[in-house]
mmCIF file of C-alpha atoms in Angstrom:
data_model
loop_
_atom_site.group_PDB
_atom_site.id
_atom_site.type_symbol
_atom_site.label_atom_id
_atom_site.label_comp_id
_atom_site.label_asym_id
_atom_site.label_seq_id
_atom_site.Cartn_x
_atom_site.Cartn_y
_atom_site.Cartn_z
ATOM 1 C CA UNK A 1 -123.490 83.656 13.676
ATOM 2 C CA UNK A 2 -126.224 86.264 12.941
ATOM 3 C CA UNK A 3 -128.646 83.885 11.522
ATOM 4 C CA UNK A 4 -128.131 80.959 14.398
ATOM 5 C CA UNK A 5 -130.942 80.311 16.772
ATOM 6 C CA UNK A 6 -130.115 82.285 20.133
ATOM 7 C CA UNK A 7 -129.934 80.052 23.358
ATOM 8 C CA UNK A 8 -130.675 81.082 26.862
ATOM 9 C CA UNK A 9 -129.453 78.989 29.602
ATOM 10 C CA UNK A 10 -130.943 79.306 33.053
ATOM 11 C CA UNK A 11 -129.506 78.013 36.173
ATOM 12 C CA UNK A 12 -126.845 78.989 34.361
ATOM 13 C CA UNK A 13 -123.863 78.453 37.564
ATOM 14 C CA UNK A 14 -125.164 75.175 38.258
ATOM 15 C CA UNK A 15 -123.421 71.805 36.930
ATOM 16 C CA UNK A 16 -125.741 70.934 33.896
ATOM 17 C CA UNK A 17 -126.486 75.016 33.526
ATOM 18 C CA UNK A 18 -122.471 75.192 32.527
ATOM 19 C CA UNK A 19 -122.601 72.053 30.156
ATOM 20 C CA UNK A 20 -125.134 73.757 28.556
ATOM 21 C CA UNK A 21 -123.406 76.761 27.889
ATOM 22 C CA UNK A 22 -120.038 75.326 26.797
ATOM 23 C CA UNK A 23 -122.184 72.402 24.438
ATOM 24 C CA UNK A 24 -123.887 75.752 22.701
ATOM 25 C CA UNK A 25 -120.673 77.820 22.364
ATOM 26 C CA UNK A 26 -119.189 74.388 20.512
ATOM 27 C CA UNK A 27 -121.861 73.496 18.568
ATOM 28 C CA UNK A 28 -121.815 75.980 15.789
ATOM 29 C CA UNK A 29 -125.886 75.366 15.354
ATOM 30 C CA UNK A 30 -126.684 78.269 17.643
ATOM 31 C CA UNK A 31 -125.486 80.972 19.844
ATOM 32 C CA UNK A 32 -125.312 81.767 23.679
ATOM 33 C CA UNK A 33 -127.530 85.209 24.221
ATOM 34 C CA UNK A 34 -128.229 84.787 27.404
ATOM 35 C CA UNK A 35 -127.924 83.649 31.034
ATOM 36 C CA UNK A 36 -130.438 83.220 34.058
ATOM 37 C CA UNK A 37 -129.208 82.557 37.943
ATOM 38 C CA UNK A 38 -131.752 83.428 40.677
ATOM 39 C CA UNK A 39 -131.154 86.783 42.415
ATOM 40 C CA UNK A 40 -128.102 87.004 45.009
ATOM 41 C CA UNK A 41 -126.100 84.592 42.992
ATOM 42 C CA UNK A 42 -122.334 85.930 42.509
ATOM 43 C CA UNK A 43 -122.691 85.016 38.584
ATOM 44 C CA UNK A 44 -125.061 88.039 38.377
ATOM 45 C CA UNK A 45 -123.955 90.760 36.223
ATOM 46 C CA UNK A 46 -120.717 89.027 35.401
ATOM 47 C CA UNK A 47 -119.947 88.192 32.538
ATOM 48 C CA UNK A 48 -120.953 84.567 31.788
ATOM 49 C CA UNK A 49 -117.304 83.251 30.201
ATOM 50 C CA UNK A 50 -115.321 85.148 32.962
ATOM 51 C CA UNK A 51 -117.673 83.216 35.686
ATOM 52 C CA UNK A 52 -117.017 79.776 34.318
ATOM 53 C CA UNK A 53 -113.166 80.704 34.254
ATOM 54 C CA UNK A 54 -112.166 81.124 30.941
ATOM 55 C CA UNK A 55 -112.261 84.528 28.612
ATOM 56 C CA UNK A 56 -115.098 86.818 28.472
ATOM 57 C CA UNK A 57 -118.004 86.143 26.158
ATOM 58 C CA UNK A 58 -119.951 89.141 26.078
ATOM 59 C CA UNK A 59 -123.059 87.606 27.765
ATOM 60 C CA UNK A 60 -123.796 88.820 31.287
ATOM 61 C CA UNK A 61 -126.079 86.910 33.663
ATOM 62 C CA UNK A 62 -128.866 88.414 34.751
ATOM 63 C CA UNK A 63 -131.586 87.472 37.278
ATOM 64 C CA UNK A 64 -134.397 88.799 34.755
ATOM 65 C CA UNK A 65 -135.706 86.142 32.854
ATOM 66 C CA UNK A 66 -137.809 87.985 30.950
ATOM 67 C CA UNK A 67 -135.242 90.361 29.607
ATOM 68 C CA UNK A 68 -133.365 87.465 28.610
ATOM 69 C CA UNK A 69 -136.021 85.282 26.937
ATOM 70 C CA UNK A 70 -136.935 88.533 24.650
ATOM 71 C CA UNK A 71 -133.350 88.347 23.295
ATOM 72 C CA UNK A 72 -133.691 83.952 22.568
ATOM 73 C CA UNK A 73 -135.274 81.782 20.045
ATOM 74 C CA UNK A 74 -135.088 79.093 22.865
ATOM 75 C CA UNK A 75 -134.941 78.754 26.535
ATOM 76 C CA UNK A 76 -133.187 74.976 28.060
ATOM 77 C CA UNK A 77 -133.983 74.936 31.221
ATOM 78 C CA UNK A 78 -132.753 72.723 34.106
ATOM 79 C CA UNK A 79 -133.699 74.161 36.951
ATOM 80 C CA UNK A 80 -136.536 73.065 39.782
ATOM 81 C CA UNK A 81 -140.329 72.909 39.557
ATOM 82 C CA UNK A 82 -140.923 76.281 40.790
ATOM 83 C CA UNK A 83 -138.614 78.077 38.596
ATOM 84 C CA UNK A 84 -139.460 75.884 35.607
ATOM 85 C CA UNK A 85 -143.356 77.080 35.997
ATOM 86 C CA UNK A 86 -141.993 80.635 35.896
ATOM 87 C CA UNK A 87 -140.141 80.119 32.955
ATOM 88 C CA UNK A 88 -142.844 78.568 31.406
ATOM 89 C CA UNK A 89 -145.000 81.433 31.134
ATOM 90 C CA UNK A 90 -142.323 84.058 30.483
ATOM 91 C CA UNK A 91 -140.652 81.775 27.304
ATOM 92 C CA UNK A 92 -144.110 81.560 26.119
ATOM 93 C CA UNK A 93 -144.750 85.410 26.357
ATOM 94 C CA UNK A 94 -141.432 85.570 24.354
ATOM 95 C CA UNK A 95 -142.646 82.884 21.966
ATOM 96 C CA UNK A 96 -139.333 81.406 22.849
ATOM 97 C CA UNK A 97 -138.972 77.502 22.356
ATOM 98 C CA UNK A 98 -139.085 75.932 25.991
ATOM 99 C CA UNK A 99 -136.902 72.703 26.527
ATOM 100 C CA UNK A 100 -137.433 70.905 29.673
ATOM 101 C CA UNK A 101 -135.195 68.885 31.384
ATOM 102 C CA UNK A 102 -136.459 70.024 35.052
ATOM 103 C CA UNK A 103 -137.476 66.810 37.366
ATOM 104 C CA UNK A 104 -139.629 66.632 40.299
ATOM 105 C CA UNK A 105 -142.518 68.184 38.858
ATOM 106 C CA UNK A 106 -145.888 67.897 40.074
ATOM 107 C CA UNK A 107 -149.800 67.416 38.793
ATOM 108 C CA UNK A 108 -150.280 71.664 39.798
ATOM 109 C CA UNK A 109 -146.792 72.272 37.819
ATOM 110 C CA UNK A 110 -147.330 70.273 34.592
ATOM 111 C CA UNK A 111 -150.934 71.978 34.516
ATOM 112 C CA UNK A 112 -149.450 75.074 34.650
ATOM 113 C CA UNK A 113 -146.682 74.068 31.706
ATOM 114 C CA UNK A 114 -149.836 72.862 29.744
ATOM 115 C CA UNK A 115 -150.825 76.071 29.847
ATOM 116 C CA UNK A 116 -148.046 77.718 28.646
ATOM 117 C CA UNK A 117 -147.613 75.339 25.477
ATOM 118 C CA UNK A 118 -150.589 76.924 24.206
ATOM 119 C CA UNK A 119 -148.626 79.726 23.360
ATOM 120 C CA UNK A 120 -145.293 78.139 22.266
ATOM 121 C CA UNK A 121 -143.074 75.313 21.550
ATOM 122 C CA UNK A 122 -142.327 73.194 25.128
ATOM 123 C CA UNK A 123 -140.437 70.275 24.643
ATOM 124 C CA UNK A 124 -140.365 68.386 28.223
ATOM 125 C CA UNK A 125 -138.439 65.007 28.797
ATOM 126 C CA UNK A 126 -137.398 63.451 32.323
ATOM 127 C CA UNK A 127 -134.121 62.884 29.983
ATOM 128 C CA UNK A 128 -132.820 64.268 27.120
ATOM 129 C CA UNK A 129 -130.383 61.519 25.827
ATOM 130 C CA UNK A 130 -130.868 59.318 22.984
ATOM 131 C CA UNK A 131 -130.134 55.675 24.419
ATOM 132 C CA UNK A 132 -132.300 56.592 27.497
ATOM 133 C CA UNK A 133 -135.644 57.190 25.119
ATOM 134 C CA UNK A 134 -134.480 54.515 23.021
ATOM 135 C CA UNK A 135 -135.133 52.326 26.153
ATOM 136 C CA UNK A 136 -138.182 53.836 26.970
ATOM 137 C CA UNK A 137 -139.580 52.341 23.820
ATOM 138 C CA UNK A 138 -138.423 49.079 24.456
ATOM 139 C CA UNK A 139 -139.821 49.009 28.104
ATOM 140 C CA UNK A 140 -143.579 49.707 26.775
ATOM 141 C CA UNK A 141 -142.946 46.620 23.949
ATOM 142 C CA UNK A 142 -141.243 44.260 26.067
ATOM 143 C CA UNK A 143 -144.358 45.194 29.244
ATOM 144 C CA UNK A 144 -146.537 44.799 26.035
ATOM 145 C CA UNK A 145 -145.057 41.332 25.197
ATOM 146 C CA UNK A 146 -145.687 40.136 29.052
ATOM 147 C CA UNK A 147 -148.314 39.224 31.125
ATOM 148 C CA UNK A 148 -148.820 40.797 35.019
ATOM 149 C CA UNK A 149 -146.886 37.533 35.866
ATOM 150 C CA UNK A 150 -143.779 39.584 35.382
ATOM 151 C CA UNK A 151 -143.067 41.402 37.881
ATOM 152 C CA UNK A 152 -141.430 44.626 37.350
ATOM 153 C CA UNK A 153 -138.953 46.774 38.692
ATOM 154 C CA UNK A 154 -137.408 49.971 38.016
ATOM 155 C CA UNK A 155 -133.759 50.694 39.736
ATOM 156 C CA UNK A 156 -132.169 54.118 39.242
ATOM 157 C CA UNK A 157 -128.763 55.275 40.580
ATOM 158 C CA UNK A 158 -127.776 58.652 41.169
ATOM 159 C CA UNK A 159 -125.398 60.864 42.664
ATOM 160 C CA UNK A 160 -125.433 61.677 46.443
ATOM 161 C CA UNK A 161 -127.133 65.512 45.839
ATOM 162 C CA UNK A 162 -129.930 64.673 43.683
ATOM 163 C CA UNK A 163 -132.966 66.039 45.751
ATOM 164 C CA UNK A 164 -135.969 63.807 44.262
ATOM 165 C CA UNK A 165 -136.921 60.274 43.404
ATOM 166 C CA UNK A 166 -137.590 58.331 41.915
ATOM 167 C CA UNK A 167 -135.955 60.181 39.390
ATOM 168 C CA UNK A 168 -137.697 61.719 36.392
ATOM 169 C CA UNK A 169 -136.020 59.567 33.809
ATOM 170 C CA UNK A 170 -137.422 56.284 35.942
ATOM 171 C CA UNK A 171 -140.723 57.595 36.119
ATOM 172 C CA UNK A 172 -140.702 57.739 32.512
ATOM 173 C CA UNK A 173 -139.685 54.626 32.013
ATOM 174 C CA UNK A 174 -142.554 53.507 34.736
ATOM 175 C CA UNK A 175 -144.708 55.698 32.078
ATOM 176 C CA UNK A 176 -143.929 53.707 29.797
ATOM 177 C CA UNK A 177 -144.432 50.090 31.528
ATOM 178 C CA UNK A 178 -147.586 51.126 32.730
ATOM 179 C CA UNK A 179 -148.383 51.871 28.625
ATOM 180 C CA UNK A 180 -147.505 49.161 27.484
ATOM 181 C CA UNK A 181 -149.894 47.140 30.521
ATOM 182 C CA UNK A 182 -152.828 49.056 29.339
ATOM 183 C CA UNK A 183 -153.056 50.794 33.300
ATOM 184 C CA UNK A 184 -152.491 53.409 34.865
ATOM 185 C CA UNK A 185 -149.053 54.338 36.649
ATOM 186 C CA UNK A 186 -150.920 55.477 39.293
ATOM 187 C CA UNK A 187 -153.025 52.893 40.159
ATOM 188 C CA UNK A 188 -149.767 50.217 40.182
ATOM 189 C CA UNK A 189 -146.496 52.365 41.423
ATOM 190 C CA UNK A 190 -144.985 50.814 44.455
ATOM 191 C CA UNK A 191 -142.333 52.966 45.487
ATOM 192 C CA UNK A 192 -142.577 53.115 49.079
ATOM 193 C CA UNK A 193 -141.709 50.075 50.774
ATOM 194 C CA UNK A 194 -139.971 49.958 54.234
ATOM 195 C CA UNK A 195 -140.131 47.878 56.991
ATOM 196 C CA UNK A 196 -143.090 44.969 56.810
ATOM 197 C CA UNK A 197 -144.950 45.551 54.078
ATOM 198 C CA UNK A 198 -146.495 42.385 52.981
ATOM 199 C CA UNK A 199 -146.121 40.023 49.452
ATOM 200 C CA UNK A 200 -145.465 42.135 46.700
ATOM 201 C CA UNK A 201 -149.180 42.932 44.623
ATOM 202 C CA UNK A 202 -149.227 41.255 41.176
ATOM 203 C CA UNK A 203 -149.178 44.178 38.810
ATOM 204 C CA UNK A 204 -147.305 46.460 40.361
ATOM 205 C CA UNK A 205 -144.296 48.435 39.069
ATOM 206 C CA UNK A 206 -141.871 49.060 41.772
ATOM 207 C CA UNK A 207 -139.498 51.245 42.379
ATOM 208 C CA UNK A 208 -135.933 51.547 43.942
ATOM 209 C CA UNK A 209 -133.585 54.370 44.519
ATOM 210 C CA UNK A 210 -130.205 54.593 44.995
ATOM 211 C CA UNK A 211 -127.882 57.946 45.940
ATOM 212 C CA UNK A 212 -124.528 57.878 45.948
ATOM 213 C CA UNK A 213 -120.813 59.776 45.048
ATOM 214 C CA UNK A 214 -120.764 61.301 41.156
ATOM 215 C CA UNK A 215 -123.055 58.769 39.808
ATOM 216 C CA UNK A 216 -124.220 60.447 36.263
ATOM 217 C CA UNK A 217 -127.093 58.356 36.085
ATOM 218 C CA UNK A 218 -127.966 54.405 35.675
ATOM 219 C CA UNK A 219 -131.288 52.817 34.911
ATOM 220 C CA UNK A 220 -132.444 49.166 34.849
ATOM 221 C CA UNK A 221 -135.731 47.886 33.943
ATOM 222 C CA UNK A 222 -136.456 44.490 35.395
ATOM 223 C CA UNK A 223 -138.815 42.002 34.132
ATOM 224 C CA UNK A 224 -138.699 38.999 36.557
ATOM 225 C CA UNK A 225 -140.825 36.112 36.223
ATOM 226 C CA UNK A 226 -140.502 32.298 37.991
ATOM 227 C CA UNK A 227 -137.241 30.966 36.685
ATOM 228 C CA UNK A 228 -136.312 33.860 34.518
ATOM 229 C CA UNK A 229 -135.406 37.446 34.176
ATOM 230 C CA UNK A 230 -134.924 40.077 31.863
ATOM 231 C CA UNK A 231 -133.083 43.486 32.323
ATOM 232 C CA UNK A 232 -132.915 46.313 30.319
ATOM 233 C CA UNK A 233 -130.072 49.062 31.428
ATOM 234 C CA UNK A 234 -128.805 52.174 30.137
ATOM 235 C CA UNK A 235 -125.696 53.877 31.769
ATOM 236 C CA UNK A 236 -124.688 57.137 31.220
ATOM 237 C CA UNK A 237 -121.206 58.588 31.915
ATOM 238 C CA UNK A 238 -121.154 61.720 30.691
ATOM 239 C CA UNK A 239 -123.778 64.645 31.609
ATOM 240 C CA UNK A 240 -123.125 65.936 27.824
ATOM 241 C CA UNK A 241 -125.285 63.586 26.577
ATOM 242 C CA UNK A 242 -128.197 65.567 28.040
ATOM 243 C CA UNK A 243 -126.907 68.720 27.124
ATOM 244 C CA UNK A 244 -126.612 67.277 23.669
ATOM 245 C CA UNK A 245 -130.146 66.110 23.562
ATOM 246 C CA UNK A 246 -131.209 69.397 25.210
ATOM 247 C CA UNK A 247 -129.889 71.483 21.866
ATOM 248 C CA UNK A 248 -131.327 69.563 19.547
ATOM 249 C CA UNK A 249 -134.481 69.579 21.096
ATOM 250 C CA UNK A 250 -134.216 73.762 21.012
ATOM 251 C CA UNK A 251 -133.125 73.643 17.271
ATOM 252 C CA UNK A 252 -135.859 70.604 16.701
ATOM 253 C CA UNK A 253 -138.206 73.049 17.877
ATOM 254 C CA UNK A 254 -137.925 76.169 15.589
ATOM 255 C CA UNK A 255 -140.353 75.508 12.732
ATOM 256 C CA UNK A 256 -142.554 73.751 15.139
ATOM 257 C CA UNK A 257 -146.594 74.883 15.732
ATOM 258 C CA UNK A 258 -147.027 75.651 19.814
ATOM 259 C CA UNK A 259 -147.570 72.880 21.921
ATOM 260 C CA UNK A 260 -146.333 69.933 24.527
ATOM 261 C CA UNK A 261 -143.611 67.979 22.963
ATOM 262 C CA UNK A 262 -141.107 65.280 24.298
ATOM 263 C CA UNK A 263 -138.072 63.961 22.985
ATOM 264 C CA UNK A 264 -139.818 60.914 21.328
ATOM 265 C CA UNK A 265 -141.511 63.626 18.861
ATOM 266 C CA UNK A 266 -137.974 65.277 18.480
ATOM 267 C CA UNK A 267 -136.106 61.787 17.620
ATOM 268 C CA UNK A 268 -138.762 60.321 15.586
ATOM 269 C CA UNK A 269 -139.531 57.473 17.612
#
């Protein structure tokens, strides 16, 4: 195991933070050296195996990222914007790999992550899986293919304690309509309607939101037209598949020169 890339999980207690850790200790492509939880959390200074249940694994949490990051070849990160900007610049001090699955971010945030990849490998995706990026590509061809006469719509379903939308995997997606229109997202997203809010603009890419029970996450892409419709949907059922993505993206990563990455550039696509 000497030779494997070292991981370092952070929000390590959380959901996602604990597939990480168990899809690294069963991938035999790299090794768990360390944990991150914010200070106060009860994982702190236990060790990391113990916490999740099972035997010990001799890798203690800490809530010092930086002593963590020195140990790592790469840092996965699903945390929030705040702590993801933090991370940013301490992986990079560590010349750590950076993967970013954090959503919610913000113009000041990503500026700040920019920053960062000057220094080392970030690889930053609104979603890590395979079939979800696969289905970014077709939303830019088939918005490509079709005139502002099709109308389009983004719906994303997730569970009931997701705290942002519309969710970073639909804004990608509304990334990549907007590409393959030749505008700007900016100038087009409609994601606020309520209440009386006139004829829907020509152009526009909308967006709808829905929260609910253990939803993993479900995304359609809706291209509707007079008389016709097409939808494009990916479903996930597992949260593995991120976690799964996630890895390779650290491994992906190793040989790489420093900059921003995504995981188009880490599947090829």
């Amino acid at each position: 195991m000497g030779d494997l890339p070292g991981i370092v999980i952070t929000g390590a207690s959380g959901r996602m933070g604990q597939m990480l850790i168990r899809t690294v200790l069963e991938s035999g492509k790299a090794k768990l050296v360390g944990a991150v939880e914010r200070a106060g959390s009860p994982w702190v200074g236990r060790d990391v195996g113990e916490a999740m249940g099972g035997a010990a694994l001799g890798v203690i949490c800490t809530d010092d990222p930086l002593e963590a990051f020195a140990k790592a070849q790469a840092v996965i990160d699903f945390t929030a914007p705040a702590a993801t900007v933090e991370f940013a610049a301490l992986a990079a001090q560590a010349r750590a790999v950076h993967v970013i699955g954090t959503t919610g971010l913000e113009a000041e945030h990503l500026a700040k992550i920019a920053a960062a990849a000057h220094h080392a490998v970030i690889v930053r995706a609104g979603n890590m899986s395979l079939g979800v990026n696969l289905l970014v590509k077709l939303t830019q061809k088939v918005a490509q293919a079709l005139d502002a006469d099709w109308d389009i719509e983004i719906i994303e379903a997730h569970h009931n304690r997701k705290v942002d939308a519309p969710s970073g995997t639909a804004l990608m997606l509304g990334e990549a309509a907007a590409e393959g229109r030749g505008v700007a997202l900016a100038d087009v997203r409609d994601s606020g309607r309520d209440g009386i809010t006139g004829a829907r603009q020509r152009g526009d890419i909308g967006f709808s939101a829905i929260r609910g029970g253990d939803i993993v996450g479900e995304h359609d892409v809706l291209f509707a037209s007079p008389g016709e419709r097409i939808v494009l949907r990916h479903v996930a059922t597992d949260r593995a598949i991120f976690a799964r993505g996630a890895l390779k993206a650290a491994l992906w990563g190793q040989d790489k020169a420093p900059g921003a990455y995504d995981m188009l550039d880490v599947l090829g696509l």
